mmCIF file of C-alpha atoms in Angstrom:
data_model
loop_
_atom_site.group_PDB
_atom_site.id
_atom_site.type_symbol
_atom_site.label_atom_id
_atom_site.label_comp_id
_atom_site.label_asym_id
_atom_site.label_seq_id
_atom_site.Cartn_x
_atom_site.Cartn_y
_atom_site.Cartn_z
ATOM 1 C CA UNK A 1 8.092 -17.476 23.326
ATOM 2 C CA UNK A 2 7.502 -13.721 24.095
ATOM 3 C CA UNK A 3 10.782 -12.938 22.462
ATOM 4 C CA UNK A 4 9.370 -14.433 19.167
ATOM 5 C CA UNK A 5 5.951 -12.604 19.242
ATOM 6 C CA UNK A 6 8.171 -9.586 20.082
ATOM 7 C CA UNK A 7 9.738 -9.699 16.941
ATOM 8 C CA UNK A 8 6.571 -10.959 14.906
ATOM 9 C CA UNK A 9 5.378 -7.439 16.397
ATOM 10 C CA UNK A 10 8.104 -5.322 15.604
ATOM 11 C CA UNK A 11 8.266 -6.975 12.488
ATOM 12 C CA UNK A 12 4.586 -6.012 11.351
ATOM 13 C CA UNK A 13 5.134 -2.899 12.668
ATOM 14 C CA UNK A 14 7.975 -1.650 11.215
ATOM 15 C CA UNK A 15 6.940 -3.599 7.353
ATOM 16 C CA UNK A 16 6.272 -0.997 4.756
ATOM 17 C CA UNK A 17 2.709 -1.233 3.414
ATOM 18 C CA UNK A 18 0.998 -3.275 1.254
ATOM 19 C CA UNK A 19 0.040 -2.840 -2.267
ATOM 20 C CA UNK A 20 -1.919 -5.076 -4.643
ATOM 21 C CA UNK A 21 0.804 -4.573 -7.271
ATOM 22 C CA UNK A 22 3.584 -2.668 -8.443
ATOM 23 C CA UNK A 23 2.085 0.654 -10.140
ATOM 24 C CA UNK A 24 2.354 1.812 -13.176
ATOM 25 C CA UNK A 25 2.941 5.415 -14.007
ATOM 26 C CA UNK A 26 0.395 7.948 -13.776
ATOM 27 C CA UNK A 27 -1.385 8.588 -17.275
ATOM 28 C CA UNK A 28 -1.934 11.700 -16.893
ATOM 29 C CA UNK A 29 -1.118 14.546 -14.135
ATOM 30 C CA UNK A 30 -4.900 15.055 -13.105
ATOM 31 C CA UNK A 31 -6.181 11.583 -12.088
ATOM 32 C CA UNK A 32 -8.172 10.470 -8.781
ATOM 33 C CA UNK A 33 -7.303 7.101 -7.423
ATOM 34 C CA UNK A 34 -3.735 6.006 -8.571
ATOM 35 C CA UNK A 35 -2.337 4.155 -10.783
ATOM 36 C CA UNK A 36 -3.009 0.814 -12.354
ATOM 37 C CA UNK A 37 -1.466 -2.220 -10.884
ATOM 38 C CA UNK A 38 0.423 -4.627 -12.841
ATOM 39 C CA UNK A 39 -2.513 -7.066 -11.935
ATOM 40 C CA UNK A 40 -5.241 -4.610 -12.997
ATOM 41 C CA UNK A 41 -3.268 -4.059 -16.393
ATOM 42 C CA UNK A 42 -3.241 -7.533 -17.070
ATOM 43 C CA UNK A 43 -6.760 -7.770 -16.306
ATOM 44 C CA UNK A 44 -7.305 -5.064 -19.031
ATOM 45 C CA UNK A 45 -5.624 -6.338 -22.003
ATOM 46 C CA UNK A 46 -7.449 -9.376 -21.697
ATOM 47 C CA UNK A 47 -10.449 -8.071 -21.987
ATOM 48 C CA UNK A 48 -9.235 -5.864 -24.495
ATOM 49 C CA UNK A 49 -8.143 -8.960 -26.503
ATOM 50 C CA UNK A 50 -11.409 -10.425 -25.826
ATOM 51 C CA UNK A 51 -13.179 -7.498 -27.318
ATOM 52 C CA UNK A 52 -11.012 -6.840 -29.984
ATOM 53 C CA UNK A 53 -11.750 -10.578 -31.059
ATOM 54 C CA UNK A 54 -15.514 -9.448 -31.206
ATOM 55 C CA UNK A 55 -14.357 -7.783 -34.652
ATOM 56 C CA UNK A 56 -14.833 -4.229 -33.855
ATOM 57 C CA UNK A 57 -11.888 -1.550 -34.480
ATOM 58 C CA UNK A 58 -9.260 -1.049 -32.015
ATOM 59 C CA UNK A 59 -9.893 2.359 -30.562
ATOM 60 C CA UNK A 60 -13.421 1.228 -30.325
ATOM 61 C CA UNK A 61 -12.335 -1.650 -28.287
ATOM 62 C CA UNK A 62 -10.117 0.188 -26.158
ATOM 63 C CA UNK A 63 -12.935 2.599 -25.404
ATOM 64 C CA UNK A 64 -15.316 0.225 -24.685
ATOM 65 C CA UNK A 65 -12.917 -1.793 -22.191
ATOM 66 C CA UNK A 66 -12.098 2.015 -20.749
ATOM 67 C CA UNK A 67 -16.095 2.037 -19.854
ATOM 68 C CA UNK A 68 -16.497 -1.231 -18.729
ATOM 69 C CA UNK A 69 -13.155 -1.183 -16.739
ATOM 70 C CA UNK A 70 -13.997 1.645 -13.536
ATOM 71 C CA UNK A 71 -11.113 1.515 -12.117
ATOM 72 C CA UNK A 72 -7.396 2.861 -12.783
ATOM 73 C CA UNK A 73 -7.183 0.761 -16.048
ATOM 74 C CA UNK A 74 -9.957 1.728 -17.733
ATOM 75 C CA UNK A 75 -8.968 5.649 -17.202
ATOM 76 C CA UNK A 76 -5.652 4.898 -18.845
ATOM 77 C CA UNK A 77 -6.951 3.325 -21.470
ATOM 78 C CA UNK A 78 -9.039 5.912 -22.067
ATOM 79 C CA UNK A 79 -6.198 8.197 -22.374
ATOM 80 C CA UNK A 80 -4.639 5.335 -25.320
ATOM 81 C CA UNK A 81 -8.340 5.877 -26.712
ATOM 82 C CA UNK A 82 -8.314 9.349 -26.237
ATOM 83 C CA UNK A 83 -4.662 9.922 -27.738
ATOM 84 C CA UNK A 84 -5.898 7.319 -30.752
ATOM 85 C CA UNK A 85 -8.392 9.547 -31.538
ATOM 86 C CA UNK A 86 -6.408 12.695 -31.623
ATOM 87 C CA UNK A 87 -4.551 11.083 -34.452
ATOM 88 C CA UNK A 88 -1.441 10.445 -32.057
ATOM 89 C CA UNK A 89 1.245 7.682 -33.215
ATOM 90 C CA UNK A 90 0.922 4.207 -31.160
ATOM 91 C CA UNK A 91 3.851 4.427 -29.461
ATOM 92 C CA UNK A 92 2.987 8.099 -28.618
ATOM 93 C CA UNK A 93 -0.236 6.921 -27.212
ATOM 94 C CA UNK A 94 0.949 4.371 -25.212
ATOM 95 C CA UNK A 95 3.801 6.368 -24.238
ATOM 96 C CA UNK A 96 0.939 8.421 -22.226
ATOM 97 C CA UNK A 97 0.521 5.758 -19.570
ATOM 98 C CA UNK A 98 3.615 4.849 -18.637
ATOM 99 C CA UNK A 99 6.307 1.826 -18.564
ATOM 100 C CA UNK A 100 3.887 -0.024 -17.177
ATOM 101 C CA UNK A 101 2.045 -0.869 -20.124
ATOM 102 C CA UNK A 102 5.323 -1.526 -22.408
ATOM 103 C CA UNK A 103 4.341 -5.031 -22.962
ATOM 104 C CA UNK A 104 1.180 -3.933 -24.560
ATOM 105 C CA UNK A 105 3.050 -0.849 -26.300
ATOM 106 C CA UNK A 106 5.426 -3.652 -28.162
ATOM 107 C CA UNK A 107 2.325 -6.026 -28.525
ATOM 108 C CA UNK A 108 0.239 -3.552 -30.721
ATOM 109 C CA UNK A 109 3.106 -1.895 -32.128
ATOM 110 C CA UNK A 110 3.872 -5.110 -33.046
ATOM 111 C CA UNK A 111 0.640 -5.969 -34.702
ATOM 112 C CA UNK A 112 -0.159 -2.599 -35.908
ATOM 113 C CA UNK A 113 3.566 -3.344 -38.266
ATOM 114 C CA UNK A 114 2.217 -6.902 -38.928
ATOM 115 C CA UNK A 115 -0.835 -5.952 -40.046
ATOM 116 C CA UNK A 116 -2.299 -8.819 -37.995
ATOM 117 C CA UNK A 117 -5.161 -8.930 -35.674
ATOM 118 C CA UNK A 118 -3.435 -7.551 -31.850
ATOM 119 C CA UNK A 119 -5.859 -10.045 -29.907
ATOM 120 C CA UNK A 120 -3.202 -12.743 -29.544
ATOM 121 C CA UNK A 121 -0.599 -10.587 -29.073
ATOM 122 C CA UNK A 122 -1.945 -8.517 -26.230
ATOM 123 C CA UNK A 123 -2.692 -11.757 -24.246
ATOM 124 C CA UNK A 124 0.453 -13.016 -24.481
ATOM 125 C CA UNK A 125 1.660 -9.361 -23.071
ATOM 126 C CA UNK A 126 -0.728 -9.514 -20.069
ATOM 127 C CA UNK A 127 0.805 -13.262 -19.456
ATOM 128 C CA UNK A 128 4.275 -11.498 -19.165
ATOM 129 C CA UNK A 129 2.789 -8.852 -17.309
ATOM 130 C CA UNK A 130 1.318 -11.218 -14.772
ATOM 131 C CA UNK A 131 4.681 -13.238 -14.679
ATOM 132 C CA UNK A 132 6.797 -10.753 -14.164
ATOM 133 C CA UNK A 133 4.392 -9.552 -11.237
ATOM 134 C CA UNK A 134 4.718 -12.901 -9.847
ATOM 135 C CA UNK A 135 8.467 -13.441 -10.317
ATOM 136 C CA UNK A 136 8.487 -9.975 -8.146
ATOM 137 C CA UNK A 137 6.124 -10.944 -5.515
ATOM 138 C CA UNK A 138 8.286 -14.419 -5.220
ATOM 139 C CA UNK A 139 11.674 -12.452 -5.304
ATOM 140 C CA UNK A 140 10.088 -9.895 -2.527
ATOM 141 C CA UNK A 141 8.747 -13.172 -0.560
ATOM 142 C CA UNK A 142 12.367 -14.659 -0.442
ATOM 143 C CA UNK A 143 13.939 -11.429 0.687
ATOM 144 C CA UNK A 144 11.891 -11.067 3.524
ATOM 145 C CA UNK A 145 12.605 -14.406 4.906
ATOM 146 C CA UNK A 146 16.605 -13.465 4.908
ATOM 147 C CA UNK A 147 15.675 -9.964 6.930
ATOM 148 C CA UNK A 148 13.541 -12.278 9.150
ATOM 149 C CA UNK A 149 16.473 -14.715 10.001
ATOM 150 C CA UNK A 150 18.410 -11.392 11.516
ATOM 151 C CA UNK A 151 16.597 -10.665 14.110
ATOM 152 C CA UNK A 152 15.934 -14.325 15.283
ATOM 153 C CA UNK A 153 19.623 -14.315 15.529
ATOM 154 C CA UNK A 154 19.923 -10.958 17.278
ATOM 155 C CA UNK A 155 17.205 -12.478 20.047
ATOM 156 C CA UNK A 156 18.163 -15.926 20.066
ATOM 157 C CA UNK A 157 22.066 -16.068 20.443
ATOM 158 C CA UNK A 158 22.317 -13.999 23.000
ATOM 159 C CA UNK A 159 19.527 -16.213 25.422
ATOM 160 C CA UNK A 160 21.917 -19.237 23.579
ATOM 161 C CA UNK A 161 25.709 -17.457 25.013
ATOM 162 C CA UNK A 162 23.581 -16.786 28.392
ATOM 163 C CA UNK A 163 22.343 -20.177 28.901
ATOM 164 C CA UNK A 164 25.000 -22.524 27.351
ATOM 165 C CA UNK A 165 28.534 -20.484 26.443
ATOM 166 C CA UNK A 166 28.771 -18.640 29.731
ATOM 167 C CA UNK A 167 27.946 -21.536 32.513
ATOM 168 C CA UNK A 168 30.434 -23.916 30.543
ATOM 169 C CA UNK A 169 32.788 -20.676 30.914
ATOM 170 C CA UNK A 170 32.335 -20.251 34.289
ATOM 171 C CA UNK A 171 32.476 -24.124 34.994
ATOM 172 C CA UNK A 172 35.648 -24.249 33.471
ATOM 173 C CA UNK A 173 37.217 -20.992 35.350
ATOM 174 C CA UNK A 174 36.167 -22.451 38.511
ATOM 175 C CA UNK A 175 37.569 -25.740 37.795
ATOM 176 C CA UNK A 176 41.421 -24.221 37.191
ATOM 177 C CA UNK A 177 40.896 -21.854 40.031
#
């Protein structure tokens, strides 16, 4: 029993910390509080898409989900806004926050070449986003059982040779001696 809350112990200790979500890449070089999760992101575009459904224009939207949205989200879409505004390309302007965001890069790309409304597009793009977050999270989940099963074997089979292999041994070697 000790040996197991040993290695529930070591293991907590020596587990790398956790995050909400995989990051995306910082939007731009001068930025307080990190970047967006994959969660946050997701978060985002569907409120973008809910906006942009409201009928306004699409850098108004994006600025007005940039000041609703206080956290690391909102600042990068700011930055879309910002780079929108400075009568940068799409893709350039999403290029500014990273690979993160590709999924809504493609969507309104997408839509932009379309000429149709981005609203459904972006919320299919933070349903990706979110699924490939949770294939992650699953994939991370499985791993960490596997590293868990090594040192329950490093603790338990030598108690098991001790206790079982080694009296049978000795049982045996005093029986043909």
């Amino acid at each position: 029993m000790t040996a197991v809350l040993a290695l529930v112990l070591l293991a907590v200790v020596l587990s790398p910390p956790r995050r909400a979500g995989r990051p995306c890449r910082v939007a731009s070089p001068v930025r307080s509080g990190g970047p967006a999760t994959l969660d946050d992101a997701a978060s985002a575009l569907t409120m973008l898409a809910a906006v942009l459904r409201g009928g306004s224009g699409a850098v108004e939207c994006l600025e007005a989900v940039a000041a609703v949205d206080e956290g690391s989200a909102g600042r990068e879409l700011a930055v879309v806004a910002a780079a929108h505004r400075w009568g940068e390309s799409p893709d350039g302007a999403w290029a500014r926050v990273g690979p993160g965001w590709a999924p809504a890069a493609a969507a309104w790309h997408a839509a932009l070449a379309a000429g149709a409304a981005p609203a459904g597009l972006l919320e299919d793009a933070a349903a990706r986003m979110r699924a490939s977050e949770a294939r992650r999270v699953e994939a991370a989940v499985h791993r960490a059982g596997v590293l868990l099963v090594l040192p329950l074997g490093a603790c338990f089979l030598p108690g098991f040779v001790a206790t079982t292999v080694v009296p049978v041994v000795l049982l045996l070697l005093g029986s043909v001696a």
